[in-house]
Structures are given as structure tokens and as C-alpha cells.
Short mmCIF file of C-alpha atoms (C1' of nucleotides) in Angstrom, two decimals:
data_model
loop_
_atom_site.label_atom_id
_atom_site.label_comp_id
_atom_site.label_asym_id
_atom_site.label_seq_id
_atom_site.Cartn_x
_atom_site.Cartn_y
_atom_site.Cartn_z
CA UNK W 785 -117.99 -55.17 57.81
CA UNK W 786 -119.35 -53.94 54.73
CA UNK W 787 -119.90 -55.91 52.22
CA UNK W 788 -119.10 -53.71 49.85
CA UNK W 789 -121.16 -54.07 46.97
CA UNK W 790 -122.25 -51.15 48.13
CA UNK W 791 -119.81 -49.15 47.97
CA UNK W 792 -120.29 -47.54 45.35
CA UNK W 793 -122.45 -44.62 45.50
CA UNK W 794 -125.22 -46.16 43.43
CA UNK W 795 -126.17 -47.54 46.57
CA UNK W 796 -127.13 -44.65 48.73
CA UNK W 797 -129.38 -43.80 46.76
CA UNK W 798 -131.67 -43.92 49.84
CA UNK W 799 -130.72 -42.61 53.15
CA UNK W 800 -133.17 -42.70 55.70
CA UNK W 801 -131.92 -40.28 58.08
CA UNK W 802 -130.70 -38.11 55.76
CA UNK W 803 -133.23 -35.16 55.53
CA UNK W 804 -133.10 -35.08 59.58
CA UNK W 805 -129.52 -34.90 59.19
CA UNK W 806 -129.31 -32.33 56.93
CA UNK W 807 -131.59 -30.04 58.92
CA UNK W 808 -129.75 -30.52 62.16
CA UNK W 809 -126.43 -29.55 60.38
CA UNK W 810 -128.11 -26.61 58.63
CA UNK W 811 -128.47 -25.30 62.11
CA UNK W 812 -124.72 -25.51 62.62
CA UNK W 813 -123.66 -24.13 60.19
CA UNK W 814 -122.63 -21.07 62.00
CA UNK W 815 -119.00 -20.39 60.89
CA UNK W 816 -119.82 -19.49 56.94
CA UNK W 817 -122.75 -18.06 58.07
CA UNK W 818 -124.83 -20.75 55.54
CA UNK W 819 -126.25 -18.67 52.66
CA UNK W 820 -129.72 -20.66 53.30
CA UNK W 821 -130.47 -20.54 49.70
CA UNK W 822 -128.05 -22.97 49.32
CA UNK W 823 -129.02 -25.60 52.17
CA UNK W 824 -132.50 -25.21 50.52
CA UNK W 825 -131.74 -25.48 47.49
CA UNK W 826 -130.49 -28.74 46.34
CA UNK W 827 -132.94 -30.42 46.44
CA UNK W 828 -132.26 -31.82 42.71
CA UNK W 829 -130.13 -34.35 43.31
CA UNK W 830 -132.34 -36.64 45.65
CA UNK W 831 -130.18 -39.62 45.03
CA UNK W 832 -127.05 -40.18 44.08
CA UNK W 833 -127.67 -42.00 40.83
CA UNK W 834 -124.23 -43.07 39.11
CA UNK W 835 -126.08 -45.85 37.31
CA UNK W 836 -127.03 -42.67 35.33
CA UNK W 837 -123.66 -40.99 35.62
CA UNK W 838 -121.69 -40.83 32.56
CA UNK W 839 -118.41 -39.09 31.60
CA UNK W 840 -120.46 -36.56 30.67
CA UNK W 841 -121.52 -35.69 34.07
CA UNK W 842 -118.18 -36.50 35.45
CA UNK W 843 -116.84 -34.07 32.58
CA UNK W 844 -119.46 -31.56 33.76
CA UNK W 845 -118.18 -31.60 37.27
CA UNK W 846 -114.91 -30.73 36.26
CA UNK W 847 -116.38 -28.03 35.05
CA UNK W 848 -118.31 -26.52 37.31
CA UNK W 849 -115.73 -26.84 39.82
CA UNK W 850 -113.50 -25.20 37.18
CA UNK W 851 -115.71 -22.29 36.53
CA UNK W 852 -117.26 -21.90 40.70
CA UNK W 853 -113.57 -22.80 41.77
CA UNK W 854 -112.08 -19.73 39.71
CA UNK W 855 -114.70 -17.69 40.00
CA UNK W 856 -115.13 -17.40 43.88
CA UNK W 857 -111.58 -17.03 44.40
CA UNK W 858 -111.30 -14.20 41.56
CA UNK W 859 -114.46 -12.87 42.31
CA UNK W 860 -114.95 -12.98 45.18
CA UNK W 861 -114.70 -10.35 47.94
CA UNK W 862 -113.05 -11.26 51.19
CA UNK W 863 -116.17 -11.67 52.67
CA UNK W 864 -116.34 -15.15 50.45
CA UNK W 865 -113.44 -16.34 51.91
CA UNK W 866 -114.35 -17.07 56.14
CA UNK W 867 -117.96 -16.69 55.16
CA UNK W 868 -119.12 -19.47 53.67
CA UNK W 869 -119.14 -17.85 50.32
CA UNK W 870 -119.88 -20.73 48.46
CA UNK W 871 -116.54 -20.91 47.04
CA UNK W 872 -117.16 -23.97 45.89
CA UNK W 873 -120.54 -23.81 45.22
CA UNK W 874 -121.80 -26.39 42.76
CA UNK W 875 -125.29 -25.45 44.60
CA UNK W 876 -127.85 -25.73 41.21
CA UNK W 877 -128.88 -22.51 42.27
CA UNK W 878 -126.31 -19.91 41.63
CA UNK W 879 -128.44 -17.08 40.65
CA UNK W 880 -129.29 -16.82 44.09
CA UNK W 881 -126.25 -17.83 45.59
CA UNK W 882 -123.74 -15.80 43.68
CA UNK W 883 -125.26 -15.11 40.34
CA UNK W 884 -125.29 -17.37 37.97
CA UNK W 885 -121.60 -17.95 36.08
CA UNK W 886 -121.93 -14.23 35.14
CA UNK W 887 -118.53 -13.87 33.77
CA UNK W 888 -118.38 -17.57 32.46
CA UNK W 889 -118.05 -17.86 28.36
CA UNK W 890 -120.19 -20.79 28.85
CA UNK W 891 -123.18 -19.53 31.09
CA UNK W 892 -125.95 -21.53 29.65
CA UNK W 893 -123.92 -24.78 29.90
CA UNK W 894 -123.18 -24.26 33.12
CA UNK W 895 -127.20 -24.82 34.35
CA UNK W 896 -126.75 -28.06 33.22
CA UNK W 897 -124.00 -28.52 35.04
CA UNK W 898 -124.60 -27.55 37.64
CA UNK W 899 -127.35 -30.01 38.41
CA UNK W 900 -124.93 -32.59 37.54
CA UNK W 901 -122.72 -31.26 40.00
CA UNK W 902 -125.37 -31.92 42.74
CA UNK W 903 -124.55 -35.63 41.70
CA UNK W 904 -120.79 -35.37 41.05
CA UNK W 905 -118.58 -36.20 44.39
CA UNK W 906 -116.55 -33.36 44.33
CA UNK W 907 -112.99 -34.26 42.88
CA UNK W 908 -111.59 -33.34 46.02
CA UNK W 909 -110.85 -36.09 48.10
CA UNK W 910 -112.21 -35.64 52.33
CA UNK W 911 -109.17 -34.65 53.64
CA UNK W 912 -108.76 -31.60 50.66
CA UNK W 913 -112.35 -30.71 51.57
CA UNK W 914 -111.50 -30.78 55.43
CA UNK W 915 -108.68 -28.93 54.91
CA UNK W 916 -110.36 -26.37 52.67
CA UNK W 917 -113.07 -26.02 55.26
CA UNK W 918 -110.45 -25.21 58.32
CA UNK W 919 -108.68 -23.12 56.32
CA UNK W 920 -111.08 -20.67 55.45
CA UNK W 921 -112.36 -20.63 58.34
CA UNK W 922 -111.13 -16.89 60.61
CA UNK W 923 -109.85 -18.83 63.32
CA UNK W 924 -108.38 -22.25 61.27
CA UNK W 925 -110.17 -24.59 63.43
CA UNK W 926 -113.20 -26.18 63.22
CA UNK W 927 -115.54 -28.58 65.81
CA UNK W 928 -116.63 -31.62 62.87
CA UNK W 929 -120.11 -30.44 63.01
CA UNK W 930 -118.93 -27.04 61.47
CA UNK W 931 -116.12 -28.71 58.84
CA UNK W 932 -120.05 -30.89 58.02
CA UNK W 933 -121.32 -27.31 57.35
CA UNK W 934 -118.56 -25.95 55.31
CA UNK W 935 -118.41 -29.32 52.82
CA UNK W 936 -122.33 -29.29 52.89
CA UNK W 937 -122.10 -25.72 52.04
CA UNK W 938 -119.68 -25.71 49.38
CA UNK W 939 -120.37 -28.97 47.91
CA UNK W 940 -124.23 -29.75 47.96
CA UNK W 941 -123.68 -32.97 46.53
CA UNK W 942 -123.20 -34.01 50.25
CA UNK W 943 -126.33 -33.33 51.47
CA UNK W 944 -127.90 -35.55 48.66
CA UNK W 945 -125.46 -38.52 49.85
CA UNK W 946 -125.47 -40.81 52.16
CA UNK W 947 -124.35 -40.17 55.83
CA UNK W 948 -121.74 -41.88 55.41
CA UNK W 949 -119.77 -39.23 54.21
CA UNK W 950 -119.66 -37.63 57.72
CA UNK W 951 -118.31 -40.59 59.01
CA UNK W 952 -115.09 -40.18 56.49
CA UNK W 953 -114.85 -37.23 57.42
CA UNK W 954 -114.29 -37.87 60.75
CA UNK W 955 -112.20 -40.82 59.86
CA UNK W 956 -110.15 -38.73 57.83
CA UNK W 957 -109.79 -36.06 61.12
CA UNK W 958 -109.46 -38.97 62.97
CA UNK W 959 -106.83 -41.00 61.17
CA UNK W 960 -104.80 -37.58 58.67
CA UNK W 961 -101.78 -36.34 60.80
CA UNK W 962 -102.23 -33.39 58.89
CA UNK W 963 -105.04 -32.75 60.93
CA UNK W 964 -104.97 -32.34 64.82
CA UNK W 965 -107.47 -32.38 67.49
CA UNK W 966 -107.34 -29.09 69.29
CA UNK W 967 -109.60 -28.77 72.82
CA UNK W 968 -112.14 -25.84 73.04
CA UNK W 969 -111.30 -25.90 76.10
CA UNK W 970 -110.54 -22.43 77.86
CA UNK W 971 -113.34 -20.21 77.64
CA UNK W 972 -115.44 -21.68 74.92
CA UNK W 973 -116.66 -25.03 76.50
CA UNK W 974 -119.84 -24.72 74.61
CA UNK W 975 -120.57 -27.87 71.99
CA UNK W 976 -119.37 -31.00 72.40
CA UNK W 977 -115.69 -32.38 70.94
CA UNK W 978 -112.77 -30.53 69.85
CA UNK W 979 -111.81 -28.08 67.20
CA UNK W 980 -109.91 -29.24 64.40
CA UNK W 981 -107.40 -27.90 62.56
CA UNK W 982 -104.59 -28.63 60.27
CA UNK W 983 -100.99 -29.31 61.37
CA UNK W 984 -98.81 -26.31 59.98
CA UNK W 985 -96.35 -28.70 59.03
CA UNK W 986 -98.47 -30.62 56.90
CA UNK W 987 -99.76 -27.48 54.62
CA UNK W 988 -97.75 -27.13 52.39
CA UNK W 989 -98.74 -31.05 51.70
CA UNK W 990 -102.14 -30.27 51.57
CA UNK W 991 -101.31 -27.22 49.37
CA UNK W 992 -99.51 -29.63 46.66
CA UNK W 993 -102.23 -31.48 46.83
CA UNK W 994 -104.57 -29.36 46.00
CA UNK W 995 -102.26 -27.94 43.56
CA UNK W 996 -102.69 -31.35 42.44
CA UNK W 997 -106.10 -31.21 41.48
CA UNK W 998 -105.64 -29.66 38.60
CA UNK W 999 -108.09 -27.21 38.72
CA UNK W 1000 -107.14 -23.86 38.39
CA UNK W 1001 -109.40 -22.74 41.12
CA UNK W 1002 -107.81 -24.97 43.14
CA UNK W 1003 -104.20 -23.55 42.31
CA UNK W 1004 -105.71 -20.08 42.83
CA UNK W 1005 -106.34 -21.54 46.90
CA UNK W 1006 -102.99 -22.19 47.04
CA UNK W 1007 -101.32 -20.16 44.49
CA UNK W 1008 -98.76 -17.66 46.44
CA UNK W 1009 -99.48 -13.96 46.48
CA UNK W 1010 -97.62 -13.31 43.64
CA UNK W 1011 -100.43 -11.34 41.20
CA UNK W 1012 -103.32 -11.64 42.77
CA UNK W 1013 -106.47 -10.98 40.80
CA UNK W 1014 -108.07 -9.42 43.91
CA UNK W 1015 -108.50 -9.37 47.19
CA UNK W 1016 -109.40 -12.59 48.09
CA UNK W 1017 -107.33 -14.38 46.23
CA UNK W 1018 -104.87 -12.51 47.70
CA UNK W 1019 -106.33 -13.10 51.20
CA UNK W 1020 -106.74 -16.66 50.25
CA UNK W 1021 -103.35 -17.40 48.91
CA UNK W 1022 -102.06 -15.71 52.07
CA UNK W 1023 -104.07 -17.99 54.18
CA UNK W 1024 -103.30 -20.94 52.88
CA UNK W 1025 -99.67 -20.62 51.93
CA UNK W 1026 -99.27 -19.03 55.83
CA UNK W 1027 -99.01 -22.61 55.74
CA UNK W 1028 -95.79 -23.16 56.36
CA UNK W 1029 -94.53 -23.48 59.77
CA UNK W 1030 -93.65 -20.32 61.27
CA UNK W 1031 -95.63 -18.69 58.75
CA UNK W 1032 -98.69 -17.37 60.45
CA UNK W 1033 -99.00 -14.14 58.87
CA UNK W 1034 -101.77 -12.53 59.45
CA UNK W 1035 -102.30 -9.94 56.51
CA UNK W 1036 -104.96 -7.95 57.92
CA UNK W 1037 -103.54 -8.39 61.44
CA UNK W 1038 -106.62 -9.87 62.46
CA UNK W 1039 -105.65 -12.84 65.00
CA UNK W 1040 -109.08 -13.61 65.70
CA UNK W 1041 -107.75 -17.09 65.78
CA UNK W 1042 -108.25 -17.99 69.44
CA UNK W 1043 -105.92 -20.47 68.77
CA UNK W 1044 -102.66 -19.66 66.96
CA UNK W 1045 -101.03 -22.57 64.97
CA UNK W 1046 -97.69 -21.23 64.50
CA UNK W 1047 -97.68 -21.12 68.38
CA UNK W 1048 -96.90 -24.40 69.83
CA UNK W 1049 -98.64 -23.58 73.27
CA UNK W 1050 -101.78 -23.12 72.03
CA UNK W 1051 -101.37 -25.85 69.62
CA UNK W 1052 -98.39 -28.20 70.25
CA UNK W 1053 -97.09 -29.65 67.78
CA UNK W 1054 -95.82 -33.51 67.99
CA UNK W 1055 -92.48 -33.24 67.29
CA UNK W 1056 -92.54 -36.66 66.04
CA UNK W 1057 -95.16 -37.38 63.48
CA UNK W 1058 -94.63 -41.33 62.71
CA UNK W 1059 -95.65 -41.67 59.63
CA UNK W 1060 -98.49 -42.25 57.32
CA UNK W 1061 -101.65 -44.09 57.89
CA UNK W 1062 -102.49 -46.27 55.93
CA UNK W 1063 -105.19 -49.07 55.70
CA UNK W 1064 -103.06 -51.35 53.47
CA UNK W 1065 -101.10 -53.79 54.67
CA UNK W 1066 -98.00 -52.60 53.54
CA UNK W 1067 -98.31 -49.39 54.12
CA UNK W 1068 -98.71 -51.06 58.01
CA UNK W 1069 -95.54 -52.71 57.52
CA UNK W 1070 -93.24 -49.78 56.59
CA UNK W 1071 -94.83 -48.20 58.56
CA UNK W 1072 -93.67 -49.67 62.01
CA UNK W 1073 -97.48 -50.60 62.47
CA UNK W 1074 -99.95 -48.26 63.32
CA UNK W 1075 -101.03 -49.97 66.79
CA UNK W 1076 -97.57 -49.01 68.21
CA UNK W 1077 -98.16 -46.00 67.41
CA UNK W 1078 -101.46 -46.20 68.87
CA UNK W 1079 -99.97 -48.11 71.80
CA UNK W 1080 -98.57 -44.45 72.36
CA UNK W 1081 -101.66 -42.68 71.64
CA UNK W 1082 -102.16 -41.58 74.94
CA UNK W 1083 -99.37 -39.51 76.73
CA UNK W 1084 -97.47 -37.49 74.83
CA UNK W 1085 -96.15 -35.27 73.60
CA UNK W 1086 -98.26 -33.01 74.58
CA UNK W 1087 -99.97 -31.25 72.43
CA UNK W 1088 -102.43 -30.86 70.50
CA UNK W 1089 -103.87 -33.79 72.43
CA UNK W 1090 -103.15 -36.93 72.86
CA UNK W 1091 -103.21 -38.15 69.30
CA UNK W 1092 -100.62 -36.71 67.73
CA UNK W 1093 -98.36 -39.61 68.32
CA UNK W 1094 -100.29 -42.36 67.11
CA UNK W 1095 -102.15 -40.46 64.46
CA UNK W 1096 -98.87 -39.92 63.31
CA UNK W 1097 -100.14 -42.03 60.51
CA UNK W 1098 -101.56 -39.57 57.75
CA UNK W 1099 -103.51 -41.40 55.50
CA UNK W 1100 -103.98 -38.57 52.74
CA UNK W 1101 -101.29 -37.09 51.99
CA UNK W 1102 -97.66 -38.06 51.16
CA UNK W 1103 -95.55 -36.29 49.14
CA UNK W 1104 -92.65 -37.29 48.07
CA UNK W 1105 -89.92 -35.07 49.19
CA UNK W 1106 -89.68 -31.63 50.18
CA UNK W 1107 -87.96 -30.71 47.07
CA UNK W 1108 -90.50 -32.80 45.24
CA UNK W 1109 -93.54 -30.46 46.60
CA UNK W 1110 -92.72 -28.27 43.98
CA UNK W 1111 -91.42 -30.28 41.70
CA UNK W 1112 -92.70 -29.83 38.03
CA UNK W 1113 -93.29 -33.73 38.13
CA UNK W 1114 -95.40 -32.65 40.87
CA UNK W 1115 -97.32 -30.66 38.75
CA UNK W 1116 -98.01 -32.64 35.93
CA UNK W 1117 -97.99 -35.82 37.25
CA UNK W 1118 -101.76 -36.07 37.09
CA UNK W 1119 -102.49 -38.21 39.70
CA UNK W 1120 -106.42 -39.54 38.93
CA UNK W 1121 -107.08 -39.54 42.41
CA UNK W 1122 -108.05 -36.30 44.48
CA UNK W 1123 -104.80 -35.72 45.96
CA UNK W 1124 -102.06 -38.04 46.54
CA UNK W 1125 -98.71 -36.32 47.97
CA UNK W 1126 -97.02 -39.02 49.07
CA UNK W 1127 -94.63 -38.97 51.98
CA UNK W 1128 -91.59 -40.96 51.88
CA UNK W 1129 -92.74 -43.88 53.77
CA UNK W 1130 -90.63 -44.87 56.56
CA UNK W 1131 -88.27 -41.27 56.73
CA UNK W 1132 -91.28 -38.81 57.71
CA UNK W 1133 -89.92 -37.83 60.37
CA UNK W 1134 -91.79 -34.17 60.92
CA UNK W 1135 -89.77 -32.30 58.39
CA UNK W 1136 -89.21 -28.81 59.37
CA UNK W 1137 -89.32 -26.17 56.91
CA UNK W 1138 -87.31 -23.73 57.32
CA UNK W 1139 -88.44 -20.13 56.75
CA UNK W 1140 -86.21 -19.39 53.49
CA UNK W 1141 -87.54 -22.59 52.40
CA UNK W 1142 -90.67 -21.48 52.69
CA UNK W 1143 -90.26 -18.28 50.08
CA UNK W 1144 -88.56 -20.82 48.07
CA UNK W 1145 -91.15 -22.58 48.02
CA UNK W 1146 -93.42 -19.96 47.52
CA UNK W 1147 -91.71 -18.45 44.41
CA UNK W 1148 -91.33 -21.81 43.11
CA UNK W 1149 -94.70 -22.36 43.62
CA UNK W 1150 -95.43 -19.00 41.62
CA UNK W 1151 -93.75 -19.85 38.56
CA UNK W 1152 -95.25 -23.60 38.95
CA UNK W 1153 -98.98 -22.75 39.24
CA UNK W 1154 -98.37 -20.93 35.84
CA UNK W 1155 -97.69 -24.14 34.37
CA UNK W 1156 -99.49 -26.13 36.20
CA UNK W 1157 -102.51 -23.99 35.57
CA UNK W 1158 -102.90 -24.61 32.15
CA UNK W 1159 -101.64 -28.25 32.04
CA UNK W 1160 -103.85 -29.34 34.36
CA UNK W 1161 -107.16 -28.32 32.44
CA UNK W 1162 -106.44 -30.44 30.04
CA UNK W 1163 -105.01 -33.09 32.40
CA UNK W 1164 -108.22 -32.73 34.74
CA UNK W 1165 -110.68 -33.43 31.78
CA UNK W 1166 -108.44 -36.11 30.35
CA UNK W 1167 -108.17 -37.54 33.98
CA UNK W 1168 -112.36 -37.50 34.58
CA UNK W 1169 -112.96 -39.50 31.14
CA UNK W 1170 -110.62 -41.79 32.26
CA UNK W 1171 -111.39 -42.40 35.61
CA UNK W 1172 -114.65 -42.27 34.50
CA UNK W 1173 -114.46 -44.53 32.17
CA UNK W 1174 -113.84 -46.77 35.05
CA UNK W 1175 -116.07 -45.16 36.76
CA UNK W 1176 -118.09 -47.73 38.40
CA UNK W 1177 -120.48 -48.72 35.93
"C1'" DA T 65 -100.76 -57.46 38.15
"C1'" DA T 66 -99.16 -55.59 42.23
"C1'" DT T 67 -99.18 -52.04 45.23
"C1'" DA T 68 -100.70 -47.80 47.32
"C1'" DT T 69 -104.22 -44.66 48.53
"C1'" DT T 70 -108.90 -43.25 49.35
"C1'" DT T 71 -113.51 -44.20 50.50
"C1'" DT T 72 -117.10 -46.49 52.78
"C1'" DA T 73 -119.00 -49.13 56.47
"C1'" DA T 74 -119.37 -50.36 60.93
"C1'" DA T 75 -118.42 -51.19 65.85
"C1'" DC T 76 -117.57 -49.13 69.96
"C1'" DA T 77 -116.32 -45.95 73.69
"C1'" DA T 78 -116.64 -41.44 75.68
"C1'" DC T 79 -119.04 -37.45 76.34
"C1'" DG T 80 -122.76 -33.84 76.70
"C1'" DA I 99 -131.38 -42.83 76.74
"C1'" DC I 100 -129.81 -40.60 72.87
"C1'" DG I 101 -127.10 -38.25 69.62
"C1'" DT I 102 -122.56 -36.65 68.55
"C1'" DT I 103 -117.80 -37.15 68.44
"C1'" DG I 104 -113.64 -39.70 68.04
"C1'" DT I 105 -111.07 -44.02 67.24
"C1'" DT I 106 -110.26 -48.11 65.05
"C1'" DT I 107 -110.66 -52.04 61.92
"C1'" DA I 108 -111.88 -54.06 57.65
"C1'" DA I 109 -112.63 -54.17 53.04
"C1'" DA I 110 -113.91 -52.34 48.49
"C1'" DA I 111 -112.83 -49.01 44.99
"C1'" DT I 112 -109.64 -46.59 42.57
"C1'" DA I 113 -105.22 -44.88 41.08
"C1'" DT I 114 -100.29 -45.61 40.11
#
DNA sequence: AATATTTTAAACAACG
DNA sequence: ACGTTGTTTAAAATAT
């Protein structure tokens, strides 16, 4: 087990099997239909070199993610949205991708940036970008390889990293009860595994969370419907706030979902989602211990496969309570890391939320993002120096 | 400082 | 046999 001095990303600077990797997942790709340009193109950052990382490139990747974040979800046309788009493109090359940040006051800084970006990790932590990537995709679920494509896509600094971010990601499919394991199965038994996809009940988590990032862009992915700037956001905010249980709406009408969340045959549901995962000890302890859960792993409730039970143990995200999802705290309440909802520990027992919730939540959620908009620009960039600042040498 | 959460690494089994 | 996928454990890093 890892001797972790290596953890930190200084050390992958070299990745053998990288390029190979890279090419075989280019290939995949398939669901955003890959602009190539952007596979291609990042070939800046060849190593991830923190030693060289400062706040100013931490700064910097606020940024771009501030300015690609807003402007793909504002500017966007729908097509951005299931298409690989690069919504969150920090790809160096957006004059290619998406032309170059046009409409941005600060165009010129942005180049800079966005080359830093190639070596920023994307503040997002794995299960945000997972869930981004299943969400946006037409039929919310995605077979790993693709969710590879989507993060490599939209965040380039992947490709430049080491493998092992592939491996979280499937740890983080493998281990977040907000995502569930759904077979191919019937009719499309091509590729190998399952699809993945995110566990209705657990959206509007992932939702705070992202609302959590502070990044406007970020908001605008989960902001409701209220005023959209355009189409996609519109289409976006739909998507992602369909989140609630029950709340598949389908805007354009187009269920070309083969597999419908909000219907438990096609994607059952655990009723009983035990509660988070966590690596820490006491996070085992509350929580009744994982391996009893796993001791279940097998039958059950049927499902969305076997897992449900035991992965009952999200790791990612916890929020506090229902009423706390929107919560101003919530919104404010920078939390340094990439998302953090926390669930209340022992008493997760798979909430339901009710439909009238749901436009509460929603409307809340309006008036929220408003604030939470603006604070958290200046709460993101006090957040990077800081962490930063920590940030491993 | 203690605790909680996230990330990274790695081993291993199952599958195509 | 090999690569991918999925699960699990352990530990470091980071945030609260």
C-alpha cells in the first residue's frame, strides 16, 4: 500500500502507460462525440508539475473554470450539453474548441490560463466530475470507459495525469451510493461492464454540492429554470434539477434514455441506502461498518444490481439535512474541498423527497444561487489561496 | 489537534 | 493471456 509520498501529484509526473491510455480512451469517447481538437490538443501539460504550481496557477484555475464554466452553460447551444461540448473545457486550445473566451473581459489572460489549467486538478472533486459526466449525458448513464471520456474531455488536465485517476474514478462509482451500477443488459450487450448512473435520490446532493463549488458555472448546472440565459442552461438546469426523485421531466420529450431513472424497473432503487462510505475509521463506526453492509452486497434488493445495499456507503457526499440542502449556510459555508454535503451519519436512511419538496427546493434554490453566485467568487478565490497555500509544497 | 472527507495506490476477482 | 471493469482495503492529503 502506497507509500504515499507520492501522493501528491508532483509525483506522476511520469506515467508510462499514459499516452497508450489516452489513445485507447480517445477511441471511446463516443457519447460527447470528442471534439478531437481537444484530445489532441493538450499536449502542454506533459507532467503534472506542482513543484511549479503556485497560487497563482491555482488562482488561474479558478478562473478558467469560472470563465469556461459560465460560458458553456450561457453560451452554449443545446448541442453542448449531451455532446461533449467542452463545457468544461480548460483544453489550452479554445480557439478551436469553442473560440477563445470571446465574450470574456479578460481574453488575453485567459491564454495563460488556460495552460495552467492543463495542470490545475479541476476543483471538482471525482464524484462531481462523474456526476457531471452522467448527467449530461442523453440517456444519464454511462459504461466507466465513457464517464473516462467525458472527464478527459472536459478536463484535459486528466489526460496529462497519472492513471491513477481512472482508478478513483471507478472507486468513486464503486464505493458513492449516489452512483449505481445499471446492466446494459437487454439489447445492448456490446462493451464490457455496466452503465452507470446516478441515484435520483442522491441529486439533489450532488446538486448542493456542486452548488458548493462556488463557481458560478457550476450554480448555472444546477441552478433551477428560473431565468435561464438560454437554451442550454435551461436544458441543463432541467436536467440536472430533474434530479429529484420522481422528477424525470423530460423537456423536449425526448426519452432517449433507454433506461429511465425515475422508473424503478428499469433502475431499482435500494430502498435502503445504509449510509455513507467512508474510509475513516469513524466514519466505519457510525456507520454500522461497511463489511456488513458488504456482507449484504449480494442479494438484494434488487435493483440496480447487487450493490446497492452495501454501497450504501456514499463516500462523497453528505449533506446535512434536507432542509440544510438549501440552506444559506449551505451556500456560504465555503467548504475548501470540492464538495462536501454531508449526510447525517447514522439517520440516512434513503430520504424521500417528496414532489412539493422538490419545487421547494427548487425555488429555494432560485433565490439561493443568486446569493450564492456572487459570494462564492469571492469565496472560491479566497478558498484556492488558501488551500493553496497549503497546497502541497 | 482531532475528526471527517477525498484522493491515491494497489490487490484481486470477474469478465470479454 | 490480456486488458478492462468492479470491489475492497489502506493510507496520505486535505478540509472542517
Amino acid at each position: 500500500m502506497g507509500p504515499i509520498i507520492g501522493m501528491s501529484p508532483d509525483k506522476k509526473t511520469e506515467i508510462p502507460g499514459m499516452q497508450e491510455e489516452r489513445a485507447g480512451l480517445r477511441g471511446v469517447c463516443g457519447v460527447g462525440t470528442l471534439p478531437e481538437a481537444e484530445c489532441a490538443s493538450s499536449p502542454l501539460a506533459t507532467s503534472v508539475d506542482r513543484t511549479g504550481g503556485t497560487e497563482d496557477e491555482e488562482l488561474t484555475n479558478l478562473n478558467w473554470l469560472h470563465e469556461n464554466l459560465l460560458q458553456n452553460f450561457t453560451l452554449g447551444g443545446p448541442e453542448a450539453q449531451t455532446s461533449g461540448s467542452p463545457l468544461f473545457d480548460i483544453e489550452g486550445d479554445y480557439g478551436s474548441n469553442q473560440g477563445p473566451s470571446s465574450s470574456s473581459s479578460s481574453s488575453s489572460h485567459s491564454r495563460g490560463r488556460e495552460r495552467d489549467s492543463l495542470k490545475s486538478k479541476p476543483p471538482f472533486s471525482f464524484s462531481l466530475l462523474i456526476y457531471m459526466a452522467i448527467e449530461q449525458s442523453p440517456s444519464k448513464s454511462l459504461p466507466v470507459k465513457e464517464i473516462y471520456g467525458w472527464i478527459l474531455e472536459h478536463f484535459p488536465y486528466f489526460s496529462n495525469a497519472p492513471t491513477g485517476w481512472k482508478n478513483s474514478v471507478r472507486h468513486n462509482l464503486s464505493l458513492n451510493k449516489c452512483f449505481r451500477k445499471v446492466e446494459r443488459s437487454l439489447g445492448k450487450a456490446n462493451g464490457k461492464g455496466s452503465l452507470w448512473c446516478v441515484d435520483p435520490e442522491y441529486r439533489p446532493n450532488l446538486i448542493q454540492a456542486l452548488k458548493k463549488q462556488h463557481f458560478p458555472a457550476a450554480h448555472a448546472f444546477c441552478t433551477p429554470p428560473a431565468s435561464p440565459p438560454s437554451d442550454i442552461d435551461a436544458a441543463t438546469a432541467m436536467m440536472l434539477l430533474n434530479s429529484a426523485p420522481g422528477h424525470h421531466v423530460d423537456p423536449s420529450g425526448n426519452s432517449d434514455s433507454p433506461l429511465d431513472l425515475s422508473r424503478p424497473d428499469s433502475v431499482l432503487v435500494s430502498s435502503d441506502p445504509k449510509q455513507d462510505h467512508n474510509y475513516s475509521s469513524a466514519a466505519l463506526q457510525r456507520c454500522s461498518s461497511r463489511s456488513s453492509s458488504s456482507s449484504l452486497s449480494s442479494l438484494d434488493e434488487g435493483g440496480c444490481e447487487r450493490r446497492q445495499s452495501h454501497r450504501a456507503g456514499s463516500e462523497g457526499f453528505h449533506s446535512d439535512e434536507d432542509s440544510d440542502l438549501w440552506d444559506e449556510r449551505g451556500v456560504h459555508q465555503t467548504s475548501r474541498r470540492p464538495l462536501a454535503v454531508k449526510w447525517p451519519p447514522g439517520k440516512r436512511a434513503r430520504r424521500e423527497v417528496k414532489p412539493e419538496l422538490d419545487e421547494e427546493l427548487k425555488e429555494a434554490a432560485g433565490s439561493l444561487l443568486h446569493l450564492a453566485g456572487i459570494r462564492s467568487c469571492t469565496e472560491g478565490s479566497k478558498r484556492t489561496v488558501k488551500s493553496t497555500k497549503l497546497n502541497r509544497k
